[in-house]
GROMACS .gro file of C-alpha atoms in nm:
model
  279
    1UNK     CA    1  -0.040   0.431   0.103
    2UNK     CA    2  -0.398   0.408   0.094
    3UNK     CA    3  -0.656   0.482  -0.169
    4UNK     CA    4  -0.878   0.708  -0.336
    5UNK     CA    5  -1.248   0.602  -0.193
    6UNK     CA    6  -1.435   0.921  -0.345
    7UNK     CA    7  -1.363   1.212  -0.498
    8UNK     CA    8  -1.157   1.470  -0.313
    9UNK     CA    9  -1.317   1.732  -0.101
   10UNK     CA   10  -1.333   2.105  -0.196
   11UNK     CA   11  -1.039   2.319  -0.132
   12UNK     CA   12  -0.987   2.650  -0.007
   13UNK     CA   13  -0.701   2.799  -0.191
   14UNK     CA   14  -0.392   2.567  -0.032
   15UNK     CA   15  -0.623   2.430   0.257
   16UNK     CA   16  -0.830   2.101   0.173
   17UNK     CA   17  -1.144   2.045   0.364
   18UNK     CA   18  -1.209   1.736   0.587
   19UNK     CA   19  -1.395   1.438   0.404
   20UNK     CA   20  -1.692   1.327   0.599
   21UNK     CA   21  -1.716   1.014   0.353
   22UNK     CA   22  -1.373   0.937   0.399
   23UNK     CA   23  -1.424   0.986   0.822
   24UNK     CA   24  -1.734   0.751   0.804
   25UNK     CA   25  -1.553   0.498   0.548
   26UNK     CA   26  -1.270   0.410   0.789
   27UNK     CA   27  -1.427   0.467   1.117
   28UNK     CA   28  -1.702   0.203   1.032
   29UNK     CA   29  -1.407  -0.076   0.894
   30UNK     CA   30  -1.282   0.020   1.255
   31UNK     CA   31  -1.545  -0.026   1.393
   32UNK     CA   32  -1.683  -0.365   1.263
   33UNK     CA   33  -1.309  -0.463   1.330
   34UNK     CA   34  -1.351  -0.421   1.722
   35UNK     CA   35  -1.619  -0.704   1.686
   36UNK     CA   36  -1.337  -0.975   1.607
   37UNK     CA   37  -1.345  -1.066   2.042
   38UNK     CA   38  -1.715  -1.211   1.937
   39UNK     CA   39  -1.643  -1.417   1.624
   40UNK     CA   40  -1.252  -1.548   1.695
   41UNK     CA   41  -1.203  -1.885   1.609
   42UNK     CA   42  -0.811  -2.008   1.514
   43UNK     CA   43  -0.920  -2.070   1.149
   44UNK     CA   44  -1.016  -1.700   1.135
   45UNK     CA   45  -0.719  -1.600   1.275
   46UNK     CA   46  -0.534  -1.835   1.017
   47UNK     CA   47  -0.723  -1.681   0.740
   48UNK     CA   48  -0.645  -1.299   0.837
   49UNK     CA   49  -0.262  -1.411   0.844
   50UNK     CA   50  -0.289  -1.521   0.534
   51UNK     CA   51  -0.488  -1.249   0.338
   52UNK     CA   52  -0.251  -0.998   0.538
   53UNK     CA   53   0.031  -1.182   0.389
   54UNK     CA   54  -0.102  -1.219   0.056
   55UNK     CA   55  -0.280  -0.928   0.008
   56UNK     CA   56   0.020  -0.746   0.204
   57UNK     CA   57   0.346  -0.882   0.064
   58UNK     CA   58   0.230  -1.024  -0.280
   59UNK     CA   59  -0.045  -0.767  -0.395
   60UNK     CA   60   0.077  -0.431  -0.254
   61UNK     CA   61   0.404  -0.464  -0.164
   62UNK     CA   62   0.549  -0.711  -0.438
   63UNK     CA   63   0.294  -0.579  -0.707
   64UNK     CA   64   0.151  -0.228  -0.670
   65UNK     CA   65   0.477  -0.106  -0.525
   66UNK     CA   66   0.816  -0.291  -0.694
   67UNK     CA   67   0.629  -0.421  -0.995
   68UNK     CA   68   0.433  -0.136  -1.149
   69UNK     CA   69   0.546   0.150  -0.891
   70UNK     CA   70   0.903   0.108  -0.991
   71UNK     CA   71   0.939  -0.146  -1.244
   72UNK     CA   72   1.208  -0.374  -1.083
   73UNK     CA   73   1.164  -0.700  -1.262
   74UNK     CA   74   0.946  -0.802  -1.557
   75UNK     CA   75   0.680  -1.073  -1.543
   76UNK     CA   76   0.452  -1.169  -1.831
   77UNK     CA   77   0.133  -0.965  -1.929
   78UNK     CA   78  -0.054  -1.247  -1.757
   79UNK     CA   79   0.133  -1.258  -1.406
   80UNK     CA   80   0.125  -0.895  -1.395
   81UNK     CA   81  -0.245  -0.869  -1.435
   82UNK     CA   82  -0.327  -1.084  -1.184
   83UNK     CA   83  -0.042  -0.997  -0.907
   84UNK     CA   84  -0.246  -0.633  -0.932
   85UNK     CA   85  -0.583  -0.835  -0.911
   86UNK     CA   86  -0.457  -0.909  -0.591
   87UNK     CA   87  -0.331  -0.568  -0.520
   88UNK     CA   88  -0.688  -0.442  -0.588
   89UNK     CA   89  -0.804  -0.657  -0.331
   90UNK     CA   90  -0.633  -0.540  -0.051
   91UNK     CA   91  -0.864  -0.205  -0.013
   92UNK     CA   92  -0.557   0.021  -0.082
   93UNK     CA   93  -0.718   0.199  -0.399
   94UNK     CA   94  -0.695   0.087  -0.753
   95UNK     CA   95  -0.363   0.040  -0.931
   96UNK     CA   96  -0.322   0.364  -1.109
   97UNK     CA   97  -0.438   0.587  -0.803
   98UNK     CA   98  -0.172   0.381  -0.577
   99UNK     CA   99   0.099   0.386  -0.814
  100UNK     CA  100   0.070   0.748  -0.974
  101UNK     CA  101   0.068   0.893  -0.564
  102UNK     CA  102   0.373   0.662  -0.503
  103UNK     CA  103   0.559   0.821  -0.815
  104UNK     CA  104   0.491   1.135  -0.685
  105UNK     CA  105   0.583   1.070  -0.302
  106UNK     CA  106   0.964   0.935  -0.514
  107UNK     CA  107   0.964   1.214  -0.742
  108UNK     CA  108   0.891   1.508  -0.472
  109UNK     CA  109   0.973   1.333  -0.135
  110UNK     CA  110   0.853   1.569   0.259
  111UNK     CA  111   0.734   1.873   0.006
  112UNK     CA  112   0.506   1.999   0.240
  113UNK     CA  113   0.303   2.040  -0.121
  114UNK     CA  114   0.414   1.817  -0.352
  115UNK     CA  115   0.409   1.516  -0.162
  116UNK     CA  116   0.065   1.324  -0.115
  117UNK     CA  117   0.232   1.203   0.237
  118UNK     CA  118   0.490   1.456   0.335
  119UNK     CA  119   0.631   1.358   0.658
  120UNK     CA  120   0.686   1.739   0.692
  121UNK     CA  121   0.337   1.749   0.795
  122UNK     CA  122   0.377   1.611   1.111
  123UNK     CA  123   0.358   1.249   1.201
  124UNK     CA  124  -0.016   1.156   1.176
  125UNK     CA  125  -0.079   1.375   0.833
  126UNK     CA  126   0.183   1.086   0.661
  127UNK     CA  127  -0.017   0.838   0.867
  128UNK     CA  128  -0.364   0.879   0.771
  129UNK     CA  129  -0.493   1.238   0.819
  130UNK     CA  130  -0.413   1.271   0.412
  131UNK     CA  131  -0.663   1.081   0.344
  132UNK     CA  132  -0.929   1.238   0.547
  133UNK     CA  133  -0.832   1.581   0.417
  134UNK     CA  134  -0.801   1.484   0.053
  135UNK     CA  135  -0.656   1.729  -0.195
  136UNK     CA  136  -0.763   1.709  -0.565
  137UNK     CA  137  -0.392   1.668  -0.722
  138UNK     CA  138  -0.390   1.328  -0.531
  139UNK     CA  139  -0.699   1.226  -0.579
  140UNK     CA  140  -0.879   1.337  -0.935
  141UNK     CA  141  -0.804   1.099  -1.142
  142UNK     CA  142  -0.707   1.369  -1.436
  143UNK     CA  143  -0.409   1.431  -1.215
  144UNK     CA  144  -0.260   1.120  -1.062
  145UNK     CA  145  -0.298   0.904  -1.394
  146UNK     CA  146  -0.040   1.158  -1.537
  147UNK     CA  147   0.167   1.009  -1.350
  148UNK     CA  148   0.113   0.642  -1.405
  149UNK     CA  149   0.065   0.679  -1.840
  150UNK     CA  150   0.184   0.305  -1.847
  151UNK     CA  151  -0.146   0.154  -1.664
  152UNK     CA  152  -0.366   0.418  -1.742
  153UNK     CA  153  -0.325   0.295  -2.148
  154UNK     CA  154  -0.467  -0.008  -2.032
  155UNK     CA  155  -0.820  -0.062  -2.046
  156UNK     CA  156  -0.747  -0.382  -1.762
  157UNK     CA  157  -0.645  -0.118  -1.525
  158UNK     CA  158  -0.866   0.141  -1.563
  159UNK     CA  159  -1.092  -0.092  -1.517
  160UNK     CA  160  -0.965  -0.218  -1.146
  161UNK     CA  161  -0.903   0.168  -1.039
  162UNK     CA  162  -1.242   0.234  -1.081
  163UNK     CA  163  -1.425  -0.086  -0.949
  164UNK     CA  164  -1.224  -0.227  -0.678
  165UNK     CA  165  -1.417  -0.164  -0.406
  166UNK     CA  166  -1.653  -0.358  -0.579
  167UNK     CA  167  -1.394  -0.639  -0.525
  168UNK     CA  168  -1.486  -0.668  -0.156
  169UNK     CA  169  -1.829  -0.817  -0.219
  170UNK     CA  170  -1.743  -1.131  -0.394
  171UNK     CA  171  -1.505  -1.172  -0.149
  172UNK     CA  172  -1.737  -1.117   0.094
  173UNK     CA  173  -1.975  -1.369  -0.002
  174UNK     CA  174  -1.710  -1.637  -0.085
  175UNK     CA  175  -1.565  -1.605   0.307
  176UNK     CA  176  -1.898  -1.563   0.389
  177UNK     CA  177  -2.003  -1.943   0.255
  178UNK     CA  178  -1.674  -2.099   0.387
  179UNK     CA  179  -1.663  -1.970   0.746
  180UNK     CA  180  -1.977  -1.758   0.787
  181UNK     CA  181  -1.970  -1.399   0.984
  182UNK     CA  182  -1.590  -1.491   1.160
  183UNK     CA  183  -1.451  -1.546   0.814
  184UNK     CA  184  -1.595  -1.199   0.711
  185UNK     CA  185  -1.519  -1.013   1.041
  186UNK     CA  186  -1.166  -1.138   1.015
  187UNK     CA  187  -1.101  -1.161   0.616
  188UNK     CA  188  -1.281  -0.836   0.554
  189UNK     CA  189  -1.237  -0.591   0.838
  190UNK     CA  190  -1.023  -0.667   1.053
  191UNK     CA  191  -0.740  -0.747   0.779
  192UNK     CA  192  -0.807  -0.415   0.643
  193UNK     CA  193  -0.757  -0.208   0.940
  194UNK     CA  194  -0.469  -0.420   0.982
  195UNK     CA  195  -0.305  -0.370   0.623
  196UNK     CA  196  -0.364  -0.068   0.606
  197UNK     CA  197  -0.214   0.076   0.988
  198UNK     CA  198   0.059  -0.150   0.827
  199UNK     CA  199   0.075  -0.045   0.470
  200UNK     CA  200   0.078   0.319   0.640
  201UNK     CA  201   0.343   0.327   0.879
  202UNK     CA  202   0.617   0.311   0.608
  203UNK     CA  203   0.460   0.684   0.520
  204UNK     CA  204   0.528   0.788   0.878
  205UNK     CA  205   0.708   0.579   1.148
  206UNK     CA  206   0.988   0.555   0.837
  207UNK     CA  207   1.010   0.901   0.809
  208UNK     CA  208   1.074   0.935   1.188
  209UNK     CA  209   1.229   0.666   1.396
  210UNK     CA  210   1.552   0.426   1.233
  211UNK     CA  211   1.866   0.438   1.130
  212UNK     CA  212   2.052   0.578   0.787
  213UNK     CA  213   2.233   0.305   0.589
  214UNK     CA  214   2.282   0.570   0.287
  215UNK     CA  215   2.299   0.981   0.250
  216UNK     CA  216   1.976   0.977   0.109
  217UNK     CA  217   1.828   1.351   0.047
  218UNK     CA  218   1.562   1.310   0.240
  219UNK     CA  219   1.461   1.133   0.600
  220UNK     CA  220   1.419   0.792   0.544
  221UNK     CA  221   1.516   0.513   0.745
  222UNK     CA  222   1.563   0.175   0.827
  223UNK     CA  223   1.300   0.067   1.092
  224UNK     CA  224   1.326  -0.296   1.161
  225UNK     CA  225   0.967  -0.334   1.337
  226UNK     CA  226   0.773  -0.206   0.995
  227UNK     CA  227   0.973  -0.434   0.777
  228UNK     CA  228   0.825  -0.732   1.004
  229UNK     CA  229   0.479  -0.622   0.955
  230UNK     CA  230   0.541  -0.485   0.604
  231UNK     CA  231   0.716  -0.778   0.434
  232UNK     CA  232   1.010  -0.597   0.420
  233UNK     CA  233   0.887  -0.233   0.339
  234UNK     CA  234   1.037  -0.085   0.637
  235UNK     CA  235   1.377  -0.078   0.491
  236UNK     CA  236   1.301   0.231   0.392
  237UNK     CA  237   1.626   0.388   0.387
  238UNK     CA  238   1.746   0.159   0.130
  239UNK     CA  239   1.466   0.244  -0.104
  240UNK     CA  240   1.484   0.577  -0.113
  241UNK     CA  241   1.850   0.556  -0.232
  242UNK     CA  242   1.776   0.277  -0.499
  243UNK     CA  243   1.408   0.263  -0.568
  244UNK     CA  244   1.408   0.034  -0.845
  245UNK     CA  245   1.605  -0.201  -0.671
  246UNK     CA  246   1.398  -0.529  -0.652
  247UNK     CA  247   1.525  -0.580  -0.287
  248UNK     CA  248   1.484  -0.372   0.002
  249UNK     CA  249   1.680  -0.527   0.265
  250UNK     CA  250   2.026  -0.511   0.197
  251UNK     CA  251   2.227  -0.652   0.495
  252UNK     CA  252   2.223  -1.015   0.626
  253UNK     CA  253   1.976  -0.901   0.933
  254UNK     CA  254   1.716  -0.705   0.718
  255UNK     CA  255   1.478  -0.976   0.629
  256UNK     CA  256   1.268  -0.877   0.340
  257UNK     CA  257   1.000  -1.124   0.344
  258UNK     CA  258   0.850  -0.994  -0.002
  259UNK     CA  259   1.198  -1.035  -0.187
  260UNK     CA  260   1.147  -1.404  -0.112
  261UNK     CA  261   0.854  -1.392  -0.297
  262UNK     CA  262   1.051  -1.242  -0.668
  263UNK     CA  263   1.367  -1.505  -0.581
  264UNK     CA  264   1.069  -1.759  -0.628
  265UNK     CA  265   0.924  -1.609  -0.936
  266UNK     CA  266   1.243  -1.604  -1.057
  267UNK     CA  267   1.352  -1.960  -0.991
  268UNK     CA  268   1.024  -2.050  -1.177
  269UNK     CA  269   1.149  -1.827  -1.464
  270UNK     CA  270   0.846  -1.621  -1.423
  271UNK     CA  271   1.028  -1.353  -1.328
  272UNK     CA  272   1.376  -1.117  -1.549
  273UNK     CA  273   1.575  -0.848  -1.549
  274UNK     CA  274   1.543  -0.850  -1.176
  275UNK     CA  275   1.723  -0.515  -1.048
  276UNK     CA  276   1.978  -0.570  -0.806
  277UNK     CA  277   2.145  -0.351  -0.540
  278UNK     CA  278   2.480  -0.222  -0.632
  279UNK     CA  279   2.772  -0.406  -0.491
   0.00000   0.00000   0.00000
């Protein structure tokens, strides 16, 4: 999922109205993306692998999602805090707007209401189009920090939901004095648009295309091509039937880059109480 940028736009009874700030928000990250032809260079391209991937796998999909989404293992007060540091980085929204939408995508999964992403919307809705048509209960903050109470206590997090967009410009400037305009064209924009096609795809292509390891009451699946650019996300199926599971691919052949990533923390003893899948 992506993130809360402004306030939502005004409704008309059920019907939310299109975001123009929203529409001009993502079309210009598009659009400075298209300039990457002009400014490639292999340690830019190194670079955007490597934000993707960190950004990606250890701030969204290891920390917004199974860390404070669904509480899967426990790290210290100190890890935690900076794995959603990271999180905040990757342009996705700030920790309590991410997490309390994700809560309710689990708790109310396709309502064509309840659901910030219903994939009974139609294919491109899930994608993206909920975010250019933003409705309030998703995106006031009165409303989705009821469902996160955990990190909205915190001062810490309150703090990153509201600034994190902030983020972007001392990161800006620091890729800026390594690498110069390629290191921003490549770290910045094109690793958003990126991400967040990626990030997004597990709300739709998931909910459409893939096969059904479990009964789950709902249509997720299994896709194996989102897992590859998710980090393991794609197995989508298997998180809908155990969501606080720490790993999402359960079979030999569904490589879950991201669960790596906790076996590590937990080999360091930096990670407990790591939630396995049934046997």
């Amino acid at each position: 999922m992506t993130a809360k940028f402004m306030a939502s736009a005004p409704e008309t009874g059920n019907s939310p109205r299109l975001s123009w700030t929203n529409v001009v928000f993502f079309t210009t990250f598009h659009a400075l993306a298209l300039l990457a032809p002009w400014f490639f260079s292999w340690t830019a391209l190194g670079l955007l692998v490597f934000l993707h991937w960190l950004f990606g796998s250890i701030g969204i999909c290891l920390g917004y999602h199974r860390l404070l989404s669904h509480r899967s293992f426990q790290v210290s007060k100190g890890v935690e805090y900076a794995i959603a540091f990271i999180g905040a980085l990757a342009l996705q929204g700030g920790p309590i707007f991410w997490v309390g939408g994700h809560r309710q995508h689990h708790a109310h999964t396709e309502d064509i209401d309840l659901d910030p992403y219903s994939a009974q919307r139609g294919f491109w809705w899930s994608h993206m189009l909920w975010i250019f048509y933003p409705r309030s209960q998703f995106f006031d903050y009165d409303t989705y920090q009821k469902y996160a109470p955990d990190l909205a206590r915190q001062p810490y997090y309150r703090w990153l939901d509201r600034y994190f967009i902030l983020l972007q410009i001392p990161l800006g400037l620091l890729l800026y004095a390594l690498g110069g305009w390629s290191f921003v064209i490549y770290g910045i924009f094109v690793r958003a648009v990126l991400l967040w096609h990626s990030t997004w795809f597990v709300n739709s292509a998931t909910h459409k295309w893939g096969y059904r390891s479990f009964n789950a009451n709902d249509g997720s699946r299994n896709l194996w091509w989102v897992s590859i650019v998710t980090y393991g996300e794609g197995w989508h199926n298997n998180h809908h039937t155990y969501p606080h599971v720490a790993k999402a691919g359960f079979s030999w052949w569904e490589v879950d880059v991201t669960w790596w990533s906790i076996k590590a923390l937990k080999t360091l003893g930096l990670a407990k109480k790591v939630v396995m899948p049934p046997s």
